[in-house]
Every structure is written in C-alpha cells, then in structure tokens.
mmCIF file of C-alpha atoms in Angstrom:
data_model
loop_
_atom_site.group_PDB
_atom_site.id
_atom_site.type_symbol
_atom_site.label_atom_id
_atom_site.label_comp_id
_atom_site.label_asym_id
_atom_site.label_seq_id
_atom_site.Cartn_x
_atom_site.Cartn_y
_atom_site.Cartn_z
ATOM 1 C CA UNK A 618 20.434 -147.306 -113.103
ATOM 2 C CA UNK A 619 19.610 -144.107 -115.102
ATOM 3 C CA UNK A 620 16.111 -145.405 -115.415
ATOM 4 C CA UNK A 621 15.461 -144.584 -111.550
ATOM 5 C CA UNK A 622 16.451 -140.804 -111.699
ATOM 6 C CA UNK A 623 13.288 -139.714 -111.955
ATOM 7 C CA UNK A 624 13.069 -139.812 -108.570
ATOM 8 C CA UNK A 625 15.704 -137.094 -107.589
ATOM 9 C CA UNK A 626 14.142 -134.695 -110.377
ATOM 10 C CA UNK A 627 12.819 -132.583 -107.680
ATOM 11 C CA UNK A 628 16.074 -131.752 -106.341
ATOM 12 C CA UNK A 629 17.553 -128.259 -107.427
ATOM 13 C CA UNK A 630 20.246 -128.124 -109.688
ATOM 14 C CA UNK A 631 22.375 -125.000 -109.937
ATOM 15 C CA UNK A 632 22.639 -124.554 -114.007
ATOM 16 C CA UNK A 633 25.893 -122.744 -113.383
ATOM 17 C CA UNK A 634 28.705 -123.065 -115.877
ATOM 18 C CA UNK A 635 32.182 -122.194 -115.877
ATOM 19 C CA UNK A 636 31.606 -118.884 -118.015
ATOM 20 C CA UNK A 637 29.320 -117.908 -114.664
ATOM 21 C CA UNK A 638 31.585 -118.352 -111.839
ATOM 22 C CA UNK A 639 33.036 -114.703 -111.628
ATOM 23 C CA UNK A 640 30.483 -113.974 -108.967
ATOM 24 C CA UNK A 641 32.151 -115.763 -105.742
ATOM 25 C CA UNK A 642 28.645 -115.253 -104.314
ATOM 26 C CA UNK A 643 26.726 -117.851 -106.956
ATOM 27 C CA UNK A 644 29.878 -119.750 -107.418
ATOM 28 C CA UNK A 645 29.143 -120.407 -103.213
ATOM 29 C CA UNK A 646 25.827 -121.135 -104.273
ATOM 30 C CA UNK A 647 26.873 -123.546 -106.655
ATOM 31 C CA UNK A 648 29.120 -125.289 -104.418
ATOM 32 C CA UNK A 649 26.423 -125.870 -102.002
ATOM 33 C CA UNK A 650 24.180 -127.112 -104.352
ATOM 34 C CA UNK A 651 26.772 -129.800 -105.988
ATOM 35 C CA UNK A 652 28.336 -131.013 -102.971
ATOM 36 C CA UNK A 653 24.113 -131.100 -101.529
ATOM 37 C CA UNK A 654 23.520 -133.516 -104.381
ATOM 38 C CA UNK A 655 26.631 -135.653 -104.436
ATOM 39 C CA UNK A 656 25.966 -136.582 -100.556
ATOM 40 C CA UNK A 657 22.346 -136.998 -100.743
ATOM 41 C CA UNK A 658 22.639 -139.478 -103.683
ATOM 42 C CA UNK A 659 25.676 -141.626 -102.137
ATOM 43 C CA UNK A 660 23.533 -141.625 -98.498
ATOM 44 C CA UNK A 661 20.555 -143.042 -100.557
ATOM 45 C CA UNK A 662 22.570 -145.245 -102.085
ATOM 46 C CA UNK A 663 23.938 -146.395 -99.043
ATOM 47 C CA UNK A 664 20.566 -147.287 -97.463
ATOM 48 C CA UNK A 665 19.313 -148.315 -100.367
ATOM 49 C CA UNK A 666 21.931 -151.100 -100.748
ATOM 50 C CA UNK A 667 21.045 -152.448 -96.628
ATOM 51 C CA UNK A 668 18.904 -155.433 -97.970
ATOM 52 C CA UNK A 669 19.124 -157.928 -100.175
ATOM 53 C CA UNK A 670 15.683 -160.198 -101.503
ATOM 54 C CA UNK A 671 15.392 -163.709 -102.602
ATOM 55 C CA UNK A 672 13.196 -165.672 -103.966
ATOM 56 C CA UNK A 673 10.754 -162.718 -105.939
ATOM 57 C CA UNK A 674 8.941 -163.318 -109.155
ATOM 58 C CA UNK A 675 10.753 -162.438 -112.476
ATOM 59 C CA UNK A 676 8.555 -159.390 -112.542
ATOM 60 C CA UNK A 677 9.063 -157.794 -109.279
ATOM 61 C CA UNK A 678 12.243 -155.489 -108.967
ATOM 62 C CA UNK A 679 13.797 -155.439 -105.448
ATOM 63 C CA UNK A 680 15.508 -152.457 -106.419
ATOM 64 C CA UNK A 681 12.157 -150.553 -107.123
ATOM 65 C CA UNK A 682 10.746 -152.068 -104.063
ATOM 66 C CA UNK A 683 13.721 -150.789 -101.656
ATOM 67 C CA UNK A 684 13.195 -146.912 -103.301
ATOM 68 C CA UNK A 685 9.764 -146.984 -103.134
ATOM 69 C CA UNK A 686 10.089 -148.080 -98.905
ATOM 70 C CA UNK A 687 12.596 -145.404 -98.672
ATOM 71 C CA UNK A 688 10.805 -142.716 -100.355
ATOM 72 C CA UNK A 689 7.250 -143.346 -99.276
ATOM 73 C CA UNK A 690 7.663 -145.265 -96.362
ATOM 74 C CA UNK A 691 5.517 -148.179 -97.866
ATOM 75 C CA UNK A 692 5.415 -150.715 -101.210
ATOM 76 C CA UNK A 693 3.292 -153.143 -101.807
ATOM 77 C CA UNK A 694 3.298 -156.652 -104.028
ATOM 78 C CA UNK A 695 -0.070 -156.772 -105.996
ATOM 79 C CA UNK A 696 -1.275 -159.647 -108.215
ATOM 80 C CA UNK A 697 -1.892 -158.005 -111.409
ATOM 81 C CA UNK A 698 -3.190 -160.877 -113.249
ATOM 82 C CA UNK A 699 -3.685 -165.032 -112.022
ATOM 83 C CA UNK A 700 0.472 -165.734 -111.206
ATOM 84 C CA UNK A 701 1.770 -162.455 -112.143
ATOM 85 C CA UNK A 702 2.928 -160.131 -109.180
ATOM 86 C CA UNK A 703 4.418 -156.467 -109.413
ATOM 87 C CA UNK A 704 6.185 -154.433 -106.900
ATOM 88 C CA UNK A 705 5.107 -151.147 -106.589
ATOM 89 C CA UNK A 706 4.493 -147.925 -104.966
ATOM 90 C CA UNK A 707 1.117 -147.946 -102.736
ATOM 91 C CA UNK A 708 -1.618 -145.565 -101.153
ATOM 92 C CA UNK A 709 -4.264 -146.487 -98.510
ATOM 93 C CA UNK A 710 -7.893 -145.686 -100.312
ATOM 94 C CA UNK A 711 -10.204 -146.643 -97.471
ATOM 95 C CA UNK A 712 -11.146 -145.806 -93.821
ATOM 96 C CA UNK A 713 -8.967 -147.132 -91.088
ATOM 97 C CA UNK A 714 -10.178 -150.642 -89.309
ATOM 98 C CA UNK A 715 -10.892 -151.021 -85.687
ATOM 99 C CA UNK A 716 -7.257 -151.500 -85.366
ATOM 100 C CA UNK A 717 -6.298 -148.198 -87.942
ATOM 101 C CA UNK A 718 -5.042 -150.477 -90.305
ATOM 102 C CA UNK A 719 -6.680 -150.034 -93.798
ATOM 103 C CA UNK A 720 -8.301 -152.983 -95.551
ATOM 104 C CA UNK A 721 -7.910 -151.601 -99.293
ATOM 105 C CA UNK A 722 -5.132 -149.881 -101.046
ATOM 106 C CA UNK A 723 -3.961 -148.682 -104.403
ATOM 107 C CA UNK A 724 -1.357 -149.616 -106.214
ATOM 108 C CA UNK A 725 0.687 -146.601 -108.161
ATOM 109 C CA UNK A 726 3.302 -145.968 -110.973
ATOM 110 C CA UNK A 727 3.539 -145.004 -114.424
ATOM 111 C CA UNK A 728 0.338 -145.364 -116.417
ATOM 112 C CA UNK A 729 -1.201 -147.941 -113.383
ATOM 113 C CA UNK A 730 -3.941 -147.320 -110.521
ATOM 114 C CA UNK A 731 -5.467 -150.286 -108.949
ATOM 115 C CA UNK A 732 -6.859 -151.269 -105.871
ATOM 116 C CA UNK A 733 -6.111 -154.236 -104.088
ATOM 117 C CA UNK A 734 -7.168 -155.681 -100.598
ATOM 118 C CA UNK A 735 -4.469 -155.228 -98.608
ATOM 119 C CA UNK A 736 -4.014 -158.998 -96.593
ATOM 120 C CA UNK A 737 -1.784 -160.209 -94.242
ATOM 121 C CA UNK A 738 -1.160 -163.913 -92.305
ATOM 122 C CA UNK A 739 -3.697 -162.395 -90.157
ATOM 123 C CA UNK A 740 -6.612 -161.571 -92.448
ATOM 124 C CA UNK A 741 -6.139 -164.087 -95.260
ATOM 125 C CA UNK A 742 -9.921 -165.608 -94.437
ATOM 126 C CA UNK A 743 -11.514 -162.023 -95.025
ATOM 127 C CA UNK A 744 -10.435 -161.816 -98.813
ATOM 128 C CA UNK A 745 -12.011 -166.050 -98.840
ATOM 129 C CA UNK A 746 -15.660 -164.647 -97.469
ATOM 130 C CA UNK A 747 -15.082 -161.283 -100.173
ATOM 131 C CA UNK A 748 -14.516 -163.604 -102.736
ATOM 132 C CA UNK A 749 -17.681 -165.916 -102.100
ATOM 133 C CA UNK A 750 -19.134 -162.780 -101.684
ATOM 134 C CA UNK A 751 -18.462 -161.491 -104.969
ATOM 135 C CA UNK A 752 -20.295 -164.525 -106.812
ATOM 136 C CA UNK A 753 -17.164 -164.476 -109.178
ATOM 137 C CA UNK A 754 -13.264 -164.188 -109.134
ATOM 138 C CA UNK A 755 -13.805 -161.369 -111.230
ATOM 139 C CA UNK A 756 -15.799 -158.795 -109.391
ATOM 140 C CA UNK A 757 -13.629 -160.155 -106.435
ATOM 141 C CA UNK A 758 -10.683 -157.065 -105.254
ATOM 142 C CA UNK A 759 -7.708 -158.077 -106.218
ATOM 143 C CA UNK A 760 -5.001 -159.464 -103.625
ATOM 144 C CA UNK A 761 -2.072 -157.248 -102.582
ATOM 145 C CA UNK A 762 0.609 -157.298 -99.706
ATOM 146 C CA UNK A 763 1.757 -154.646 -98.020
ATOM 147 C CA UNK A 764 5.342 -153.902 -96.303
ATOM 148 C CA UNK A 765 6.603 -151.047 -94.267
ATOM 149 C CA UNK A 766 9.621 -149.372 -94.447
ATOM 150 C CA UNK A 767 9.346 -149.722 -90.199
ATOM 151 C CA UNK A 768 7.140 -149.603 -87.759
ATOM 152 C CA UNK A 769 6.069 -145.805 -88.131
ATOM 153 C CA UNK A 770 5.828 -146.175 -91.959
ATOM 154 C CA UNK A 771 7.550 -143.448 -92.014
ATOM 155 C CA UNK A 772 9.901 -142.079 -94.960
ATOM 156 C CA UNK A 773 13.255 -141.994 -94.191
ATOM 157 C CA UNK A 774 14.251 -139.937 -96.936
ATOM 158 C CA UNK A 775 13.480 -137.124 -94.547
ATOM 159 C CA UNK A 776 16.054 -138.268 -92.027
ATOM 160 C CA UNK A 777 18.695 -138.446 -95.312
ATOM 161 C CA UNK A 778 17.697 -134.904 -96.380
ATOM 162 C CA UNK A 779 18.578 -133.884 -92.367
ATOM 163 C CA UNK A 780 21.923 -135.424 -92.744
ATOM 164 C CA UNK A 781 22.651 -133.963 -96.003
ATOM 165 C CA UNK A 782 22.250 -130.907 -94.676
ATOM 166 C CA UNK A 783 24.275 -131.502 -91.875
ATOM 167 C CA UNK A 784 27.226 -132.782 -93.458
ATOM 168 C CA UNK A 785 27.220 -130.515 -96.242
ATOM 169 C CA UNK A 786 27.619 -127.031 -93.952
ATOM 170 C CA UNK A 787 30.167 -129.679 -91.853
ATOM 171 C CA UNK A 788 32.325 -130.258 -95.744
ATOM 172 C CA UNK A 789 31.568 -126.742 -96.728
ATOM 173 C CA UNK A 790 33.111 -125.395 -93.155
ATOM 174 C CA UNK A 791 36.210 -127.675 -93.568
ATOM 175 C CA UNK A 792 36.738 -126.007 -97.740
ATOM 176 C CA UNK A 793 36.512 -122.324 -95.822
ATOM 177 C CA UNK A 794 39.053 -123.203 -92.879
ATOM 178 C CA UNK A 795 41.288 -124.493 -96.058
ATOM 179 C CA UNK A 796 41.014 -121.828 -97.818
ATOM 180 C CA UNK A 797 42.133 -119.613 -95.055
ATOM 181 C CA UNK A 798 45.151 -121.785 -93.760
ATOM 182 C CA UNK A 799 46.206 -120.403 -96.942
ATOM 183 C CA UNK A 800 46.494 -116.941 -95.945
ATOM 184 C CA UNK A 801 48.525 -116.926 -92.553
ATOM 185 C CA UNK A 802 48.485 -112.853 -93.030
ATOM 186 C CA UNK A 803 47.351 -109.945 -94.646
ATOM 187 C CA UNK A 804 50.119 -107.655 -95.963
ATOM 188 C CA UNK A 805 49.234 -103.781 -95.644
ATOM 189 C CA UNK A 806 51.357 -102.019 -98.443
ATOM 190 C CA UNK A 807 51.448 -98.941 -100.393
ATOM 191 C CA UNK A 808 50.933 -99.117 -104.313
ATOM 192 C CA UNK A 809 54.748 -98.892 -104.635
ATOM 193 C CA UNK A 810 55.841 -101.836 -102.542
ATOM 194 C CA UNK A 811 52.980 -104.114 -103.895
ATOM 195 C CA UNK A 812 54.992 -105.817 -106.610
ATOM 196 C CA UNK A 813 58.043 -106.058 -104.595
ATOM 197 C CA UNK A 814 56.666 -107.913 -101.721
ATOM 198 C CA UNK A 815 55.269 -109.572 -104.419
ATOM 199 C CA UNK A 816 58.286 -110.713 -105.748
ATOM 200 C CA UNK A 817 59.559 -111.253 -102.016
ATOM 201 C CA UNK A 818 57.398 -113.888 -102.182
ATOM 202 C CA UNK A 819 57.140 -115.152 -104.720
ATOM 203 C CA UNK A 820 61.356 -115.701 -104.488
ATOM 204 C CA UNK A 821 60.574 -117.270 -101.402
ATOM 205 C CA UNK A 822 58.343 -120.186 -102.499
ATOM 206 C CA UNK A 823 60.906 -120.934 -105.654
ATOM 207 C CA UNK A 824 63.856 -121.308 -102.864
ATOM 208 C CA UNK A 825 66.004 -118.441 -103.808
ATOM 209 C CA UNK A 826 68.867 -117.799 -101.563
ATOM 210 C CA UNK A 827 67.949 -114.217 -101.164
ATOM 211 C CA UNK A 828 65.981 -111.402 -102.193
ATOM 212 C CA UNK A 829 66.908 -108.286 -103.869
ATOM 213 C CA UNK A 830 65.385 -105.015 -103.551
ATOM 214 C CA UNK A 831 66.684 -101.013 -104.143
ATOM 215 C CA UNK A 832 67.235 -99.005 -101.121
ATOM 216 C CA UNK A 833 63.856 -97.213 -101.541
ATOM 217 C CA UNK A 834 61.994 -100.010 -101.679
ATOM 218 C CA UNK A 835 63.801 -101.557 -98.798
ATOM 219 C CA UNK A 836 62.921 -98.761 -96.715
ATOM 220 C CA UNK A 837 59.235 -98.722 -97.138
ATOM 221 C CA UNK A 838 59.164 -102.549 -97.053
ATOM 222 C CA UNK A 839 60.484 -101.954 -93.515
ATOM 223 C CA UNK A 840 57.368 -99.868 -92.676
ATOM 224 C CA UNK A 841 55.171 -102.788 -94.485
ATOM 225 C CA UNK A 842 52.556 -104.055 -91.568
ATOM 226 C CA UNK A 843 51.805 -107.630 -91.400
ATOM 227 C CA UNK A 844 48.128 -108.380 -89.891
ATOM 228 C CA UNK A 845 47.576 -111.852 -88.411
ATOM 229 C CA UNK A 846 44.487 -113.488 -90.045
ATOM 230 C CA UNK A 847 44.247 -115.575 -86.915
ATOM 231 C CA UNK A 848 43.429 -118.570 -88.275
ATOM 232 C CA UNK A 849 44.618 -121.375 -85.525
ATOM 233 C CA UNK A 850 45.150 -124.779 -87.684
ATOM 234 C CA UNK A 851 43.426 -126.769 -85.262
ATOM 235 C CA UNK A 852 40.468 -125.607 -86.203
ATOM 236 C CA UNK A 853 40.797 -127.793 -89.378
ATOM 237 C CA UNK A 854 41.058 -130.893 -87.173
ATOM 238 C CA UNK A 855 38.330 -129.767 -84.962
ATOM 239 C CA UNK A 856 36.040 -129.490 -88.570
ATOM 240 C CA UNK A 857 37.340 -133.106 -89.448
ATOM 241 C CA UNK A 858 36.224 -134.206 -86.443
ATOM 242 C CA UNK A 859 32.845 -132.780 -86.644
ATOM 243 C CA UNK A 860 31.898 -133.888 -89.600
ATOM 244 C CA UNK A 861 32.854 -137.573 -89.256
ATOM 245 C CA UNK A 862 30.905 -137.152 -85.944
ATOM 246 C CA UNK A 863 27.994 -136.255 -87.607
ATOM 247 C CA UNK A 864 28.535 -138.985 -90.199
ATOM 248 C CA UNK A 865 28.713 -141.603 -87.410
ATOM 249 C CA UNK A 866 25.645 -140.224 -86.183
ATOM 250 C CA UNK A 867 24.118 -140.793 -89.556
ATOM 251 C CA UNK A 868 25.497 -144.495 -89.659
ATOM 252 C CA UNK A 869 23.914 -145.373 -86.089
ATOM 253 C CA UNK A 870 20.692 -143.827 -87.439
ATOM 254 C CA UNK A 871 20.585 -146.061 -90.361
ATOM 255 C CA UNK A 872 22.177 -149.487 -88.344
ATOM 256 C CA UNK A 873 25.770 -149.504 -90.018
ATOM 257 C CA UNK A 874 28.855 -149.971 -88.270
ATOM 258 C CA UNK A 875 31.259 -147.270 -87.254
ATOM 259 C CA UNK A 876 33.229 -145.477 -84.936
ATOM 260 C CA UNK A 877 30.716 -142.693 -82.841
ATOM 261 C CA UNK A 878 33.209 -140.770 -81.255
ATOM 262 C CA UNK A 879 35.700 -139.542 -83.994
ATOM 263 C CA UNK A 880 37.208 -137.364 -81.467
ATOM 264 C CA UNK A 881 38.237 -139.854 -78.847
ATOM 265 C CA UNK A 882 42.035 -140.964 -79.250
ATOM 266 C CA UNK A 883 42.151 -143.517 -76.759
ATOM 267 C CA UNK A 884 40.814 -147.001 -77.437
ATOM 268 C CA UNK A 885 37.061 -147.547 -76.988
ATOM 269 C CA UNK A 886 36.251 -149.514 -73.796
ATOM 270 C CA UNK A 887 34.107 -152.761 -73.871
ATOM 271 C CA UNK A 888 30.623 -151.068 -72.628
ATOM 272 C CA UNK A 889 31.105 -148.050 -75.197
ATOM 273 C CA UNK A 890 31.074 -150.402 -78.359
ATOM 274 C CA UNK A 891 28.351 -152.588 -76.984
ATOM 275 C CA UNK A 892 26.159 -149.068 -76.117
ATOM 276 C CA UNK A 893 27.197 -148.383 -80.018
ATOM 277 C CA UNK A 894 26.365 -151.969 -81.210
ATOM 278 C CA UNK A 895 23.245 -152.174 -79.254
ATOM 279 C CA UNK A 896 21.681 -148.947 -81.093
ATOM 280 C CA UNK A 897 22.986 -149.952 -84.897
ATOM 281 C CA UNK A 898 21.116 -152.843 -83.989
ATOM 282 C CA UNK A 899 17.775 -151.496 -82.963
ATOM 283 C CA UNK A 900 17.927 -148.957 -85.572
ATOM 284 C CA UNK A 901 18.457 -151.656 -88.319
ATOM 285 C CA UNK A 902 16.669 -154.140 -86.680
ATOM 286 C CA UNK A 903 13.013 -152.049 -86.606
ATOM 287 C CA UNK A 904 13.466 -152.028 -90.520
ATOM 288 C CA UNK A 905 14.720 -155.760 -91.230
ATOM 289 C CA UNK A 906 11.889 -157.331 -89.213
ATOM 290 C CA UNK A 907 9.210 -155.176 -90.861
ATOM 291 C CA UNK A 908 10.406 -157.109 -94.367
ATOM 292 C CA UNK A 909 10.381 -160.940 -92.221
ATOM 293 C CA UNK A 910 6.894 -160.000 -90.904
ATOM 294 C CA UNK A 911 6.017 -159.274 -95.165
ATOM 295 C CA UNK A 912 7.616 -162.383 -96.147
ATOM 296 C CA UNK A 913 5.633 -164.313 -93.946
ATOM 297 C CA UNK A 914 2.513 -162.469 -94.917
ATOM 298 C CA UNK A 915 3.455 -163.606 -98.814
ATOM 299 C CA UNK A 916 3.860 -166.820 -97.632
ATOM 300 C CA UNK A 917 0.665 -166.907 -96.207
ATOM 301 C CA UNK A 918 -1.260 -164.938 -99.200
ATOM 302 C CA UNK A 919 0.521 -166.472 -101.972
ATOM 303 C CA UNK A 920 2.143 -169.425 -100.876
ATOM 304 C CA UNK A 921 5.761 -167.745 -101.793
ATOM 305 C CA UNK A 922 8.838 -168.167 -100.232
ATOM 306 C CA UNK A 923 10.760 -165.094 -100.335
ATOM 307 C CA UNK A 924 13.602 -163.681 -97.706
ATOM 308 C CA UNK A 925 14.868 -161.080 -96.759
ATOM 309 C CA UNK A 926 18.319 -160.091 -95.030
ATOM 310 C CA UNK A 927 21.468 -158.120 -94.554
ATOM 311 C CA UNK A 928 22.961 -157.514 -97.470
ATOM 312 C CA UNK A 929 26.540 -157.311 -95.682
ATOM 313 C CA UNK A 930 26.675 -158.860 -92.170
ATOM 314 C CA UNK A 931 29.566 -156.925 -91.164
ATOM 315 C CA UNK A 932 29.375 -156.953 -87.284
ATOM 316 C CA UNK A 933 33.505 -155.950 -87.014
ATOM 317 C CA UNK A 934 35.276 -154.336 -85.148
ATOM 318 C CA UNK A 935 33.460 -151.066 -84.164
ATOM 319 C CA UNK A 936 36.607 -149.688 -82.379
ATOM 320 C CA UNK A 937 39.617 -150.110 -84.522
ATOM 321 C CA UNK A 938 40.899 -153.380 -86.020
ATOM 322 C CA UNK A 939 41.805 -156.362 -84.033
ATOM 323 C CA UNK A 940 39.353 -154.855 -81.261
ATOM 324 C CA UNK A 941 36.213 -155.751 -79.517
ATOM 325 C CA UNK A 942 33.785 -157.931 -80.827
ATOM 326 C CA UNK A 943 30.267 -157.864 -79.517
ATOM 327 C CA UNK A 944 29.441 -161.726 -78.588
ATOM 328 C CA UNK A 945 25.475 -161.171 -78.593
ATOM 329 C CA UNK A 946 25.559 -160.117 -82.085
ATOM 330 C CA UNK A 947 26.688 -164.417 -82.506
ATOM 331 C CA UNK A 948 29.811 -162.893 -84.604
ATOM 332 C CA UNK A 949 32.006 -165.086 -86.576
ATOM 333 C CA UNK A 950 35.459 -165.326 -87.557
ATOM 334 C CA UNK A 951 35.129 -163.489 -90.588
ATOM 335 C CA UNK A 952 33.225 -160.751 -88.687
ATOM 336 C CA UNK A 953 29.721 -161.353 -89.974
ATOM 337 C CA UNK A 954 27.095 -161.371 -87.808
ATOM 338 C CA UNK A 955 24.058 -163.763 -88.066
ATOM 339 C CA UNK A 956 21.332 -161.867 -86.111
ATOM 340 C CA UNK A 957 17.485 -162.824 -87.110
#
C-alpha cells in the first residue's frame, strides 16, 4: 500500500508538467525519468511478490519483512516484549565472531532502536548462559532472529536498479525507431511548393483519387528531392527482441520462468530449457532456502512454526505451450512445481 512509499522517496521525479514540454530536450528527460520509475516499481513488485509466509504473529508484516530483505539485504524478528514479536529492518552492532557472524544486532524503524542477540538453532544455549549470567530476565539482551535475503546478504535492489536501466534505454530505443518509421523521407522544397506537397499529402492519406496542382507548381514539384531517412523496419523487431532479451535475463536472475532467447524462432530443444530451468532454479533457490534455514532457527528460538514458500509454483512450459516439462523440478499436471 501507500503506506510503504516511503521507501522509493529517494528516487528522482521529473516535476515536469504539460505547460513545460515545449523543450523536446526536458520533455526526453521526462520520459526517461517516468518510464525509469514505472519499471523499477513493477520489477520490485515482482520480486517482492516471490514468497509467501505462514504461520507469523498478528504483529509481524510479511510484506514489511520481504522489502526490508530486498532493500537491505537482511530483516530480523525481535521479541519486543514476553510473546510479542516484530519484523523489522536490522543492523549488526558488534564485532564479528570467530566465524564473522555477529552475535548482537539492532533492530531499526520509525521511532525504534534496540538491540537484540542475534540466535540461531545453532547458538540457542549462548543466550541460556547470558541469561543466567545476567542475574535477571531483565538486564538479559533481548532475543532476535535474523534472515538473509541470500547467502551474500546482499541487496538486490541493486541488481533491479541494473535492469531498470537496461530496459529503460532498451523501451526508450524501441519509442525512437517508432518515431522514425514515421518519417520514411525527408522532402527538400522551396517555400513555394511547401503547402502544396503539403496538400499532396495530405490528399493522399484521405484517399483522394487524385491530386490537383497549377502548372507552376507542378513544375517545381518535379524538381522536389526526396531524401531517404534510411530507417530499415527491422530494426524495430531487432529492438523488440532486445529488450525482451534483456527482460528474460532479468527473470533468470530473479528465478521466474520465461523464454531466454526471444530471438530464436525455432522450438527450444530439451537440453536448452533444462540449462534455462536449472539456473531459475539456483537463482531462486539461494533465496528460498535462506528463509527455511530462518524458519527453523524460529522454531528453535521461539518454538514457532512458520513457513515459507513459492508464492506461485509455476514450473510450465518454459518453451511455448504444450512443450517441455522439466521432470526434476517433480512438475505436476497443473504445471506447479513442488521443489523444497
């Protein structure tokens, strides 16, 4: 919702109205900057919408949780208060372990810092000896879980913004080719023949049956020079092509389905959609098993049983309907796939 926008506030926005657009230069400008925005926000939204959670408390927001993974590469659940978890935003606060992990973190949003020992399945006994430690549950750190975007921790926000950029000059290259398909020629005329070649025209695309014009002007239209813009209309096929190349590219990078090689006509071979599969499913599986390993680490810090999976198992056809289906990916008959 609305309430989330915040996030995208350091984004420009062009401020340009319609009154401003005499200047083709800024108008560009503007272009850029719209059609920048509108793809960034629907390829967030797009990963954003990969996973879908179970099982949270009432006051955790799996929504929150995804955009805080995507922009920061890390979330965490912290318990607040006795029974009352929140998701949020985190921030390691100490050194690095032995194993450069780091045992305390902070918790971050709006109006709330807190640290919290960060614990795991693995280190659940060193928060029992803290505790005891302590002398009281009180001065004891609070508990906290944290999960990882992937293995890296890295954001992937940065590997949307690449994309965006890439398919943006790809869209904006497909308007310009457009725009010249328009003009198969430039007409060279004199100030006199202007509005009759005009009219030429203009006759032409209402489907008159011919074209009048006085002697005069039929002479110098005679001498009237046609130069070739040049403009080959493949070239608007070729731009199609590239940019849903580059969008499969972005799809693969991310672990959805689609078809990598926009530009092939023939239909894909058996080995060519298994190479495909086989990398949607690394690149999607890195991310989905760093949320199974922080379920499990819930379980074993707070006794909860939460899950995480694919929010569509769509496994289909990666080649065209009614074509290959990739029988290590266990795929049904509805073309879901139930990988773990």
């Amino acid at each position: 919702g609305g309430e989330y926008m915040w996030l995208f506030n350091h984004f420009p926005v062009s401020g340009i109205t319609a009154k401003d657009r005499r200047s083709l230069k800024r108008f560009a400008r503007y272009e850029n900057e719209r059609q920048w925005i509108d793809m960034f926000n629907r390829l967030t939204s797009i990963v954003l919408n990969q996973f879908k959670w179970e099982g949270l408390p009432p006051t955790c927001d799996p929504y929150f949780f995804e955009t805080s993974l995507l922009f920061r590469g890390d979330a965490c659940f912290i318990e607040d208060k006795p029974e009352r978890l929140l998701s949020l935003p985190c921030v390691p606060m100490s050194g690095m372990s032995i194993y450069y992990s780091h045992p305390i973190y902070r918790a971050i949003s709006l109006h709330y810092n807190e640290p919290f020992m960060a614990l795991d399945e693995h280190n659940i006994e060193m928060y029992e000896w803290m505790r005891k430690t302590a002398g009281s549950d009180e001065s004891a750190p609070k508990r906290g879980v944290v999960c990882k975007d992937n293995l890296m921790g890295y954001s992937l926000i940065a590997t949307i913004e690449i994309y965006t950029d890439k398919l943006v000059d790809a869209a904006r290259t497909i308007d310009v080719v457009s725009k010249q398909l328009k003009i198969p020629s430039i007409i060279e005329t004199t100030p006199e023949t202007k509005l009759a070649v005009q009219t030429a025209l203009q006759d032409i695309d209402e489907n008159t049956i011919a074209v009048y014009a006085g002697q005069k002007i039929a002479q110098q239209l005679r001498e009237t020079k046609s130069i070739p813009v040049g403009i080959n209309p493949a070239m608007l096929t070729a731009a199609w092509d590239h940019f849903n190349n580059t969008m499969s590219a972005f799809y693969t990078a991310v672990g959805i389905n689609n078809l990598n090689t926009a530009d092939k006509k023939e239909r894909l071979l058996t080995d060519e959609v298994n190479s495909n599969n086989d990398a949607i499913q690394q690149n999607l599986g890195y991310r989905l098993e760093m949320r199974k390993q922080f379920c499990r680490d819930m379980k074993a810090v707070f006794g909860l049983d939460i899950s995480c999976d694919l929010r569509y198992r769509d496994t289909e056809v990666v080649a065209s309907k009614g074509g290959v289906k990739d029988g290590r990916n266990n795929t049904d008959d509805a073309g879901s796939t139930n990988a773990s």
